[in-house]
Amino acid sequence: MTKKISVIGLGFVGLSLAVVNAQKGFDTIGIDIDNKKLTNLRNGNPPFYEIKLEEFLRNSIRKKKIIFSNKISSIIDTDITFVTVGTPTKNGKIDLSQVQKVVLEVAKVLSRKKQSHLVVVKSTLVPTTTNDVILPKLQHLRNIRLAVNPEFLREGTAVQDLLEPHLIVIGEQDKQAGDALVKYYKSFYKKLPEILRTNFITAELIKYSNNAFLATKISFINSIANICQNFPMADVTIIANAIGKDPRIGPLFLNAGPGFGGSCLPKDLSALIAFSKNLGDTNILLKAVQQVNKTQPDKIIRILKQMNVLRKNKIISVLGLAFKKNTDDVRESVSVSLIEKLLDYGLSIKVHDPMATQNFAKLFHDRIIYCKTIKDCLRNSDCCIVMTDWDEYKKLQLADFKNLRVPNVIDSRRVFDPSKFSKINFRAIGLGV
Ligand code: UGA
């Protein structure tokens, strides 16, 4: 018999997970405390953009495979509950209040149930949390098994990543819990992906190590980019391409740029540094990774200074507000910190983004000018900075920049071929002039 699934916490992980389960044919209940979000979801409208999400949501609603509720008590009729509530950072430390509250409620509801039930925590948890905080709230219930199952979904491609994960990591309370989760995955996938079964703490650490390593790769290549900028024609893109061919290094996550943003990498790095500190370890490597990232936008400021546009009333056009392409998410986007700095210098800012303008306007209100088209954004400005690697920016040609008052272009994402921009004042991160 097909398992019934409940998912508590409909953020980008939880909603994507719920919708993909429903699309796969599992009867699914999505649970959240935000009633407005639930109403929109019942009408087929996801609160954020994610490729395929809306289509699969509407399809699942039509087929009556998904319902939405604000009651955790509705998990009682399901077989597996995924916990995907947020674990935000407060003052550099992870805030577990949501996950604790949910698990307590889950325990209360499941104490009324006789049949077995699998609870799977997908929220990112600092090492030892599952054993010390989650398990004690559930282990008195004989019918409940607990597993942690960290996810490696990337925003923008979450649906695809759920359908084709490179690995499934299971941290299990005991063999029974792990077996139950593997059984579910066997019914989910036609071809079962590689599964790694381990204990709670190792699974928790895998998630943090994964994100910390990705962050390290980015700060590493940005450090090389910063060297390149001092030498005429030294080009970090060519260097990254070359070292990426060494199988011990690999080509991915070696794109130099303005630094990493988003709701995951910066948060998980801070949490791991705080965790190490509690153990009496300064973790100088991860601190350096964080420091390189924090100062990376200053490299753009330096170029603006060299271009002589870092002066009151100059107009700067920023193309790209989302923390990366194919998302409307602006959390920890480098564009946010860069524009704050530019405003402090007294500059006027015009911005454009194919998707994230609305979310950005919630942060900056009328302090900056929002443009519907790239052309409007570039008109009469003193410099254009490309901050997100959207495909439509990659297509821009030299002629598209003719409306700038002064032909200054900064390519912080290395989306352009520098040889095509030699006729204007073109500068790029990691490219010496
Ligand atoms: C990241 C991880 O990639 C996922 O595996 C993980 O599941 C997720 O965090 C999470 O913990 O939930 P995500 O935050 O969606 O996913 O974004 P990434 O694709 O990792 O990009 C993060 C930032 O690094 C972006 O600002 C991106 O522009 C930047 N980046 C990425 C670079 O500057 N250079 C690169 O080469 C790659």
GROMACS .gro file of C-alpha atoms and ligand atoms in nm:
model
  470
    1MET     CA    1   0.000   0.000   0.000
    2THR     CA    2   0.129   0.348  -0.086
    3LYS     CA    3   0.241   0.543   0.216
    4LYS     CA    4   0.067   0.862   0.319
    5ILE     CA    5   0.301   1.155   0.369
    6SER     CA    6   0.282   1.466   0.585
    7VAL     CA    7   0.526   1.756   0.562
    8ILE     CA    8   0.546   2.017   0.840
    9GLY     CA    9   0.689   2.355   0.738
   10LEU     CA   10   0.628   2.468   0.380
   11GLY     CA   11   0.941   2.670   0.304
   12PHE     CA   12   1.134   2.600  -0.013
   13VAL     CA   13   1.246   2.254   0.104
   14GLY     CA   14   0.914   2.148   0.262
   15LEU     CA   15   0.687   2.272  -0.015
   16SER     CA   16   0.906   2.126  -0.289
   17LEU     CA   17   0.915   1.795  -0.101
   18ALA     CA   18   0.537   1.788  -0.046
   19VAL     CA   19   0.457   1.875  -0.405
   20VAL     CA   20   0.703   1.625  -0.551
   21ASN     CA   21   0.560   1.349  -0.328
   22ALA     CA   22   0.208   1.434  -0.445
   23GLN     CA   23   0.324   1.444  -0.808
   24LYS     CA   24   0.475   1.098  -0.756
   25GLY     CA   25   0.132   0.973  -0.643
   26PHE     CA   26   0.165   0.977  -0.264
   27ASP     CA   27  -0.133   1.119  -0.071
   28THR     CA   28   0.030   1.420   0.086
   29ILE     CA   29  -0.064   1.674   0.353
   30GLY     CA   30   0.132   1.999   0.364
   31ILE     CA   31   0.120   2.168   0.704
   32ASP     CA   32   0.212   2.525   0.791
   33ILE     CA   33   0.102   2.789   1.042
   34ASP     CA   34   0.075   3.063   0.777
   35ASN     CA   35  -0.294   3.065   0.678
   36LYS     CA   36  -0.245   3.312   0.394
   37LYS     CA   37   0.020   3.087   0.242
   38LEU     CA   38  -0.214   2.787   0.278
   39THR     CA   39  -0.499   2.968   0.099
   40ASN     CA   40  -0.268   3.060  -0.188
   41LEU     CA   41  -0.137   2.705  -0.208
   42ARG     CA   42  -0.490   2.562  -0.219
   43ASN     CA   43  -0.544   2.793  -0.519
   44GLY     CA   44  -0.229   2.656  -0.684
   45ASN     CA   45  -0.004   2.955  -0.613
   46PRO     CA   46   0.335   2.886  -0.452
   47PRO     CA   47   0.482   3.174  -0.248
   48PHE     CA   48   0.816   3.161  -0.431
   49TYR     CA   49   0.949   3.066  -0.772
   50GLU     CA   50   1.093   2.721  -0.826
   51ILE     CA   51   1.116   2.553  -1.167
   52LYS     CA   52   0.821   2.307  -1.221
   53LEU     CA   53   0.677   2.371  -0.873
   54GLU     CA   54   0.361   2.553  -0.980
   55GLU     CA   55   0.289   2.303  -1.256
   56PHE     CA   56   0.328   2.003  -1.023
   57LEU     CA   57   0.128   2.176  -0.748
   58ARG     CA   58  -0.166   2.247  -0.976
   59ASN     CA   59  -0.151   1.898  -1.122
   60SER     CA   60  -0.153   1.742  -0.771
   61ILE     CA   61  -0.445   1.958  -0.657
   62ARG     CA   62  -0.641   1.853  -0.965
   63LYS     CA   63  -0.567   1.487  -0.896
   64LYS     CA   64  -0.655   1.537  -0.526
   65LYS     CA   65  -0.313   1.409  -0.420
   66ILE     CA   66  -0.227   1.706  -0.198
   67ILE     CA   67  -0.414   1.894   0.071
   68PHE     CA   68  -0.302   2.174   0.302
   69SER     CA   69  -0.369   2.220   0.672
   70ASN     CA   70  -0.262   2.435   0.964
   71LYS     CA   71  -0.312   2.147   1.208
   72ILE     CA   72  -0.027   1.919   1.310
   73SER     CA   73  -0.294   1.680   1.438
   74SER     CA   74  -0.363   1.587   1.072
   75ILE     CA   75  -0.039   1.383   1.064
   76ILE     CA   76  -0.217   1.109   1.258
   77ASP     CA   77  -0.363   0.960   0.940
   78THR     CA   78  -0.029   0.953   0.760
   79ASP     CA   79   0.261   0.703   0.781
   80ILE     CA   80   0.562   0.931   0.748
   81THR     CA   81   0.605   1.287   0.873
   82PHE     CA   82   0.884   1.504   0.734
   83VAL     CA   83   0.982   1.797   0.954
   84THR     CA   84   1.108   2.083   0.737
   85VAL     CA   85   1.061   2.392   0.953
   86GLY     CA   86   1.327   2.660   0.948
   87THR     CA   87   1.637   2.665   1.168
   88PRO     CA   88   1.740   3.031   1.127
   89THR     CA   89   2.048   3.186   1.280
   90LYS     CA   90   2.022   3.432   1.568
   91ASN     CA   91   2.342   3.616   1.659
   92GLY     CA   92   2.545   3.354   1.473
   93LYS     CA   93   2.378   3.067   1.661
   94ILE     CA   94   2.113   2.834   1.526
   95ASP     CA   95   1.760   2.895   1.656
   96LEU     CA   96   1.593   2.560   1.725
   97SER     CA   97   1.270   2.695   1.872
   98GLN     CA   98   1.050   2.609   1.570
   99VAL     CA   99   1.178   2.256   1.536
  100GLN     CA  100   1.148   2.193   1.911
  101LYS     CA  101   0.790   2.319   1.920
  102VAL     CA  102   0.691   2.108   1.621
  103VAL     CA  103   0.850   1.788   1.754
  104LEU     CA  104   0.674   1.834   2.091
  105GLU     CA  105   0.342   1.868   1.912
  106VAL     CA  106   0.418   1.572   1.686
  107ALA     CA  107   0.488   1.362   1.997
  108LYS     CA  108   0.162   1.472   2.154
  109VAL     CA  109  -0.040   1.380   1.847
  110LEU     CA  110   0.138   1.049   1.787
  111SER     CA  111   0.091   0.941   2.150
  112ARG     CA  112  -0.272   0.882   2.048
  113LYS     CA  113  -0.168   0.651   1.764
  114LYS     CA  114  -0.110   0.275   1.786
  115GLN     CA  115   0.031   0.200   1.440
  116SER     CA  116   0.395   0.265   1.361
  117HIS     CA  117   0.494   0.609   1.236
  118LEU     CA  118   0.822   0.736   1.096
  119VAL     CA  119   0.936   1.089   1.182
  120VAL     CA  120   1.202   1.225   0.947
  121VAL     CA  121   1.377   1.551   1.031
  122LYS     CA  122   1.501   1.733   0.721
  123SER     CA  123   1.562   2.071   0.884
  124THR     CA  124   1.934   2.145   0.912
  125LEU     CA  125   2.036   2.064   1.271
  126VAL     CA  126   2.360   2.151   1.444
  127PRO     CA  127   2.547   1.829   1.536
  128THR     CA  128   2.418   1.656   1.852
  129THR     CA  129   2.073   1.823   1.827
  130THR     CA  130   1.891   1.510   1.712
  131ASN     CA  131   2.028   1.299   1.992
  132ASP     CA  132   2.013   1.559   2.268
  133VAL     CA  133   1.704   1.761   2.180
  134ILE     CA  134   1.479   1.572   1.934
  135LEU     CA  135   1.509   1.209   2.037
  136PRO     CA  136   1.424   1.266   2.408
  137LYS     CA  137   1.090   1.417   2.301
  138LEU     CA  138   0.991   1.108   2.100
  139GLN     CA  139   1.167   0.803   2.239
  140HIS     CA  140   0.902   0.725   2.504
  141LEU     CA  141   0.662   0.647   2.218
  142ARG     CA  142   0.722   0.283   2.122
  143ASN     CA  143   0.551   0.311   1.781
  144ILE     CA  144   0.764   0.603   1.663
  145ARG     CA  145   1.091   0.571   1.476
  146LEU     CA  146   1.315   0.870   1.412
  147ALA     CA  147   1.555   0.946   1.127
  148VAL     CA  148   1.739   1.256   1.011
  149ASN     CA  149   1.763   1.298   0.639
  150PRO     CA  150   1.956   1.611   0.544
  151GLU     CA  151   1.889   1.750   0.199
  152PHE     CA  152   2.120   1.899  -0.062
  153LEU     CA  153   1.858   2.084  -0.267
  154ARG     CA  154   1.964   2.398  -0.444
  155GLU     CA  155   1.719   2.685  -0.471
  156GLY     CA  156   1.595   2.717  -0.826
  157THR     CA  157   1.647   2.347  -0.900
  158ALA     CA  158   1.487   2.198  -0.587
  159VAL     CA  159   1.232   1.988  -0.777
  160GLN     CA  160   1.494   1.844  -1.010
  161ASP     CA  161   1.730   1.778  -0.715
  162LEU     CA  162   1.451   1.588  -0.535
  163LEU     CA  163   1.385   1.376  -0.843
  164GLU     CA  164   1.753   1.303  -0.906
  165PRO     CA  165   1.959   1.337  -0.586
  166HIS     CA  166   2.330   1.257  -0.603
  167LEU     CA  167   2.303   1.085  -0.262
  168ILE     CA  168   2.052   1.016   0.014
  169VAL     CA  169   2.192   1.045   0.366
  170ILE     CA  170   2.003   0.875   0.648
  171GLY     CA  171   2.095   0.921   1.013
  172GLU     CA  172   1.895   0.654   1.193
  173GLN     CA  173   1.777   0.591   1.547
  174ASP     CA  174   1.806   0.218   1.481
  175LYS     CA  175   1.790  -0.030   1.192
  176GLN     CA  176   1.410  -0.031   1.197
  177ALA     CA  177   1.396   0.348   1.140
  178GLY     CA  178   1.652   0.334   0.857
  179ASP     CA  179   1.477   0.036   0.694
  180ALA     CA  180   1.143   0.220   0.702
  181LEU     CA  181   1.292   0.524   0.526
  182VAL     CA  182   1.473   0.310   0.267
  183LYS     CA  183   1.142   0.132   0.200
  184TYR     CA  184   0.976   0.467   0.134
  185TYR     CA  185   1.256   0.572  -0.101
  186LYS     CA  186   1.228   0.238  -0.285
  187SER     CA  187   0.865   0.322  -0.360
  188PHE     CA  188   0.957   0.681  -0.455
  189TYR     CA  189   1.234   0.611  -0.706
  190LYS     CA  190   1.224   0.372  -1.001
  191LYS     CA  191   1.603   0.356  -0.980
  192LEU     CA  192   1.713   0.394  -0.619
  193PRO     CA  193   1.988   0.658  -0.574
  194GLU     CA  194   2.293   0.580  -0.362
  195ILE     CA  195   2.195   0.568   0.005
  196LEU     CA  196   2.435   0.625   0.294
  197ARG     CA  197   2.311   0.506   0.635
  198THR     CA  198   2.480   0.630   0.947
  199ASN     CA  199   2.419   0.768   1.297
  200PHE     CA  200   2.258   1.101   1.382
  201ILE     CA  201   2.571   1.308   1.446
  202THR     CA  202   2.752   1.192   1.134
  203ALA     CA  203   2.446   1.272   0.921
  204GLU     CA  204   2.418   1.616   1.081
  205LEU     CA  205   2.787   1.682   1.016
  206ILE     CA  206   2.763   1.567   0.654
  207LYS     CA  207   2.513   1.846   0.583
  208TYR     CA  208   2.733   2.116   0.739
  209SER     CA  209   3.053   1.982   0.587
  210ASN     CA  210   2.892   1.980   0.244
  211ASN     CA  211   2.788   2.345   0.258
  212ALA     CA  212   3.111   2.452   0.431
  213PHE     CA  213   3.315   2.288   0.156
  214LEU     CA  214   3.113   2.460  -0.118
  215ALA     CA  215   3.165   2.794   0.060
  216THR     CA  216   3.538   2.719   0.088
  217LYS     CA  217   3.564   2.651  -0.285
  218ILE     CA  218   3.399   2.986  -0.362
  219SER     CA  219   3.613   3.186  -0.119
  220PHE     CA  220   3.920   3.007  -0.251
  221ILE     CA  221   3.854   3.107  -0.613
  222ASN     CA  222   3.760   3.459  -0.503
  223SER     CA  223   4.099   3.486  -0.331
  224ILE     CA  224   4.266   3.389  -0.657
  225ALA     CA  225   4.043   3.641  -0.838
  226ASN     CA  226   4.167   3.911  -0.605
  227ILE     CA  227   4.528   3.830  -0.698
  228CYS     CA  228   4.443   3.833  -1.070
  229GLN     CA  229   4.296   4.180  -1.050
  230ASN     CA  230   4.644   4.322  -0.985
  231PHE     CA  231   4.802   4.190  -1.306
  232PRO     CA  232   4.716   4.300  -1.660
  233MET     CA  233   4.529   4.024  -1.842
  234ALA     CA  234   4.549   3.767  -1.559
  235ASP     CA  235   4.211   3.592  -1.580
  236VAL     CA  236   4.057   3.384  -1.299
  237THR     CA  237   3.803   3.225  -1.533
  238ILE     CA  238   4.079   3.061  -1.736
  239ILE     CA  239   4.256   2.955  -1.417
  240ALA     CA  240   3.936   2.802  -1.272
  241ASN     CA  241   3.875   2.618  -1.595
  242ALA     CA  242   4.229   2.477  -1.590
  243ILE     CA  243   4.240   2.366  -1.226
  244GLY     CA  244   3.885   2.229  -1.253
  245LYS     CA  245   4.014   1.972  -1.501
  246ASP     CA  246   4.219   1.811  -1.227
  247PRO     CA  247   3.983   1.534  -1.107
  248ARG     CA  248   4.100   1.594  -0.752
  249ILE     CA  249   3.959   1.949  -0.771
  250GLY     CA  250   3.662   1.930  -1.010
  251PRO     CA  251   3.510   2.214  -1.216
  252LEU     CA  252   3.201   2.309  -1.013
  253PHE     CA  253   3.171   2.597  -0.765
  254LEU     CA  254   3.480   2.767  -0.898
  255ASN     CA  255   3.303   3.069  -1.043
  256ALA     CA  256   3.460   3.381  -0.900
  257GLY     CA  257   3.216   3.658  -0.819
  258PRO     CA  258   3.086   3.903  -0.561
  259GLY     CA  259   3.071   3.631  -0.293
  260PHE     CA  260   2.815   3.369  -0.193
  261GLY     CA  261   2.472   3.457  -0.057
  262GLY     CA  262   2.138   3.285  -0.001
  263SER     CA  263   1.966   3.140   0.299
  264CYS     CA  264   2.200   2.841   0.340
  265LEU     CA  265   2.573   2.882   0.283
  266PRO     CA  266   2.624   3.194   0.502
  267LYS     CA  267   2.395   3.059   0.777
  268ASP     CA  268   2.544   2.710   0.789
  269LEU     CA  269   2.898   2.847   0.787
  270SER     CA  270   2.820   3.075   1.085
  271ALA     CA  271   2.651   2.789   1.271
  272LEU     CA  272   2.948   2.556   1.218
  273ILE     CA  273   3.192   2.825   1.332
  274ALA     CA  274   2.980   2.885   1.647
  275PHE     CA  275   2.962   2.508   1.708
  276SER     CA  276   3.341   2.476   1.677
  277LYS     CA  277   3.385   2.770   1.914
  278ASN     CA  278   3.175   2.591   2.176
  279LEU     CA  279   3.417   2.302   2.145
  280GLY     CA  280   3.705   2.542   2.214
  281ASP     CA  281   3.823   2.549   1.853
  282THR     CA  282   3.855   2.878   1.660
  283ASN     CA  283   3.826   2.698   1.324
  284ILE     CA  284   4.049   2.947   1.146
  285LEU     CA  285   3.984   2.796   0.804
  286LEU     CA  286   3.608   2.851   0.814
  287LYS     CA  287   3.652   3.195   0.967
  288ALA     CA  288   3.880   3.289   0.678
  289VAL     CA  289   3.622   3.159   0.429
  290GLN     CA  290   3.364   3.383   0.595
  291GLN     CA  291   3.599   3.683   0.602
  292VAL     CA  292   3.690   3.652   0.233
  293ASN     CA  293   3.320   3.646   0.153
  294LYS     CA  294   3.240   3.947   0.369
  295THR     CA  295   3.504   4.164   0.204
  296GLN     CA  296   3.442   4.049  -0.154
  297PRO     CA  297   3.191   4.331  -0.237
  298ASP     CA  298   3.467   4.580  -0.146
  299LYS     CA  299   3.649   4.469  -0.462
  300ILE     CA  300   3.360   4.615  -0.662
  301ILE     CA  301   3.376   4.936  -0.459
  302ARG     CA  302   3.747   4.960  -0.538
  303ILE     CA  303   3.679   4.932  -0.911
  304LEU     CA  304   3.410   5.203  -0.884
  305LYS     CA  305   3.665   5.424  -0.714
  306GLN     CA  306   3.916   5.361  -0.993
  307MET     CA  307   3.645   5.450  -1.246
  308ASN     CA  308   3.594   5.776  -1.061
  309VAL     CA  309   3.222   5.716  -1.011
  310LEU     CA  310   3.219   5.668  -0.636
  311ARG     CA  311   3.094   6.021  -0.590
  312LYS     CA  312   2.772   6.181  -0.471
  313ASN     CA  313   2.488   6.188  -0.725
  314LYS     CA  314   2.653   5.953  -0.971
  315ILE     CA  315   2.400   5.700  -1.102
  316ILE     CA  316   2.477   5.329  -1.081
  317SER     CA  317   2.272   5.057  -1.255
  318VAL     CA  318   2.267   4.720  -1.083
  319LEU     CA  319   2.161   4.424  -1.296
  320GLY     CA  320   2.065   4.131  -1.071
  321LEU     CA  321   1.920   4.134  -0.721
  322ALA     CA  322   1.852   3.765  -0.653
  323PHE     CA  323   2.134   3.582  -0.473
  324LYS     CA  324   2.170   3.366  -0.784
  325LYS     CA  325   1.983   3.310  -1.110
  326ASN     CA  326   1.646   3.132  -1.143
  327THR     CA  327   1.515   3.240  -0.804
  328ASP     CA  328   1.333   3.543  -0.663
  329ASP     CA  329   1.513   3.498  -0.329
  330VAL     CA  330   1.714   3.797  -0.207
  331ARG     CA  331   1.809   3.662   0.135
  332GLU     CA  332   2.176   3.738   0.207
  333SER     CA  333   2.210   3.845  -0.156
  334VAL     CA  334   2.536   4.031  -0.210
  335SER     CA  335   2.335   4.292  -0.403
  336VAL     CA  336   2.175   4.391  -0.071
  337SER     CA  337   2.503   4.462   0.108
  338LEU     CA  338   2.660   4.623  -0.200
  339ILE     CA  339   2.367   4.862  -0.257
  340GLU     CA  340   2.363   4.957   0.115
  341LYS     CA  341   2.729   5.057   0.078
  342LEU     CA  342   2.667   5.247  -0.247
  343LEU     CA  343   2.383   5.442  -0.086
  344ASP     CA  344   2.616   5.534   0.200
  345TYR     CA  345   2.845   5.692  -0.062
  346GLY     CA  346   2.553   5.908  -0.176
  347LEU     CA  347   2.509   5.735  -0.512
  348SER     CA  348   2.174   5.703  -0.688
  349ILE     CA  349   2.084   5.342  -0.764
  350LYS     CA  350   1.871   5.197  -1.044
  351VAL     CA  351   1.805   4.823  -1.036
  352HIS     CA  352   1.669   4.545  -1.254
  353ASP     CA  353   1.602   4.176  -1.195
  354PRO     CA  354   1.383   3.937  -1.397
  355MET     CA  355   1.218   3.801  -1.080
  356ALA     CA  356   1.340   3.941  -0.752
  357THR     CA  357   1.243   4.311  -0.777
  358GLN     CA  358   0.933   4.274  -0.557
  359ASN     CA  359   1.124   4.102  -0.279
  360PHE     CA  360   1.401   4.359  -0.306
  361ALA     CA  361   1.152   4.646  -0.283
  362LYS     CA  362   1.040   4.509   0.057
  363LEU     CA  363   1.393   4.584   0.181
  364PHE     CA  364   1.478   4.909   0.002
  365HIS     CA  365   1.134   5.070  -0.055
  366ASP     CA  366   1.177   5.406  -0.233
  367ARG     CA  367   1.549   5.441  -0.159
  368ILE     CA  368   1.632   5.310  -0.507
  369ILE     CA  369   1.470   5.309  -0.854
  370TYR     CA  370   1.319   4.983  -0.983
  371CYS     CA  371   1.327   4.936  -1.361
  372LYS     CA  372   1.109   4.701  -1.564
  373THR     CA  373   1.355   4.667  -1.851
  374ILE     CA  374   1.732   4.643  -1.877
  375LYS     CA  375   1.723   4.933  -2.121
  376ASP     CA  376   1.551   5.161  -1.868
  377CYS     CA  377   1.794   5.054  -1.600
  378LEU     CA  378   2.099   5.141  -1.809
  379ARG     CA  379   1.970   5.472  -1.947
  380ASN     CA  380   2.182   5.772  -1.842
  381SER     CA  381   2.374   5.596  -1.571
  382ASP     CA  382   2.744   5.629  -1.495
  383CYS     CA  383   2.819   5.260  -1.449
  384CYS     CA  384   2.650   4.922  -1.481
  385ILE     CA  385   2.732   4.639  -1.241
  386VAL     CA  386   2.616   4.285  -1.324
  387MET     CA  387   2.550   4.109  -0.993
  388THR     CA  388   2.353   3.795  -1.087
  389ASP     CA  389   2.430   3.551  -1.368
  390TRP     CA  390   2.081   3.552  -1.523
  391ASP     CA  391   2.078   3.407  -1.877
  392GLU     CA  392   1.924   3.725  -2.017
  393TYR     CA  393   2.222   3.929  -1.894
  394LYS     CA  394   2.463   3.684  -2.057
  395LYS     CA  395   2.304   3.766  -2.393
  396LEU     CA  396   2.375   4.140  -2.368
  397GLN     CA  397   2.600   4.283  -2.640
  398LEU     CA  398   2.820   4.588  -2.645
  399ALA     CA  399   2.543   4.783  -2.824
  400ASP     CA  400   2.305   4.728  -2.532
  401PHE     CA  401   2.524   4.951  -2.318
  402LYS     CA  402   2.513   5.251  -2.552
  403ASN     CA  403   2.252   5.424  -2.332
  404LEU     CA  404   2.491   5.456  -2.041
  405ARG     CA  405   2.600   5.817  -1.981
  406VAL     CA  406   2.956   5.691  -1.932
  407PRO     CA  407   3.052   5.347  -2.075
  408ASN     CA  408   3.159   5.187  -1.747
  409VAL     CA  409   3.067   4.820  -1.699
  410ILE     CA  410   3.163   4.592  -1.409
  411ASP     CA  411   3.104   4.222  -1.465
  412SER     CA  412   3.107   4.079  -1.113
  413ARG     CA  413   2.987   3.738  -1.233
  414ARG     CA  414   3.204   3.691  -1.537
  415VAL     CA  415   2.907   3.654  -1.769
  416PHE     CA  416   3.066   3.843  -2.062
  417ASP     CA  417   3.350   3.763  -2.298
  418PRO     CA  418   3.594   4.047  -2.215
  419SER     CA  419   3.732   4.055  -2.572
  420LYS     CA  420   3.391   4.178  -2.695
  421PHE     CA  421   3.391   4.474  -2.455
  422SER     CA  422   3.737   4.612  -2.520
  423LYS     CA  423   3.594   4.934  -2.673
  424ILE     CA  424   3.440   5.046  -2.342
  425ASN     CA  425   3.567   5.083  -1.988
  426PHE     CA  426   3.505   4.719  -1.900
  427ARG     CA  427   3.620   4.569  -1.570
  428ALA     CA  428   3.552   4.227  -1.424
  429ILE     CA  429   3.609   4.043  -1.098
  430GLY     CA  430   3.924   3.837  -1.133
  431LEU     CA  431   4.041   4.002  -1.455
  432GLY     CA  432   4.344   4.227  -1.443
  433VAL     CA  433   4.359   4.537  -1.663
  434UGA     C1  434   2.317   2.550  -0.113
  434UGA     C2  435   2.381   2.416  -0.153
  434UGA     O1  436   2.436   2.428  -0.285
  434UGA     C3  437   2.277   2.303  -0.151
  434UGA     O2  438   2.340   2.179  -0.178
  434UGA     C4  439   2.213   2.298  -0.011
  434UGA     O3  440   2.112   2.198  -0.004
  434UGA     C5  441   2.150   2.434   0.018
  434UGA     O4  442   2.251   2.536   0.012
  434UGA     C6  443   2.089   2.425   0.156
  434UGA     O5  444   2.162   2.409   0.253
  434UGA     O6  445   1.964   2.424   0.166
  434UGA     P1  446   2.169   2.730  -0.247
  434UGA     O7  447   2.175   2.815  -0.124
  434UGA     O8  448   2.039   2.712  -0.315
  434UGA     O9  449   2.221   2.582  -0.215
  434UGA    O10  450   2.267   2.797  -0.351
  434UGA     P2  451   2.402   2.761  -0.426
  434UGA    O11  452   2.374   2.717  -0.562
  434UGA    O12  453   2.488   2.675  -0.340
  434UGA    O13  454   2.469   2.908  -0.432
  434UGA     C7  455   2.504   2.976  -0.313
  434UGA     C8  456   2.575   3.104  -0.345
  434UGA    O14  457   2.707   3.080  -0.395
  434UGA     C9  458   2.507   3.192  -0.451
  434UGA    O15  459   2.512   3.326  -0.412
  434UGA    C10  460   2.591   3.166  -0.575
  434UGA    O16  461   2.584   3.271  -0.668
  434UGA    C11  462   2.728   3.154  -0.514
  434UGA     N1  463   2.825   3.079  -0.600
  434UGA    C12  464   2.801   2.951  -0.633
  434UGA    C13  465   2.941   3.144  -0.644
  434UGA    O17  466   2.965   3.263  -0.614
  434UGA     N2  467   3.029   3.073  -0.720
  434UGA    C14  468   3.007   2.944  -0.755
  434UGA    O18  469   3.092   2.886  -0.825
  434UGA    C15  470   2.891   2.882  -0.710
   0.00000   0.00000   0.00000
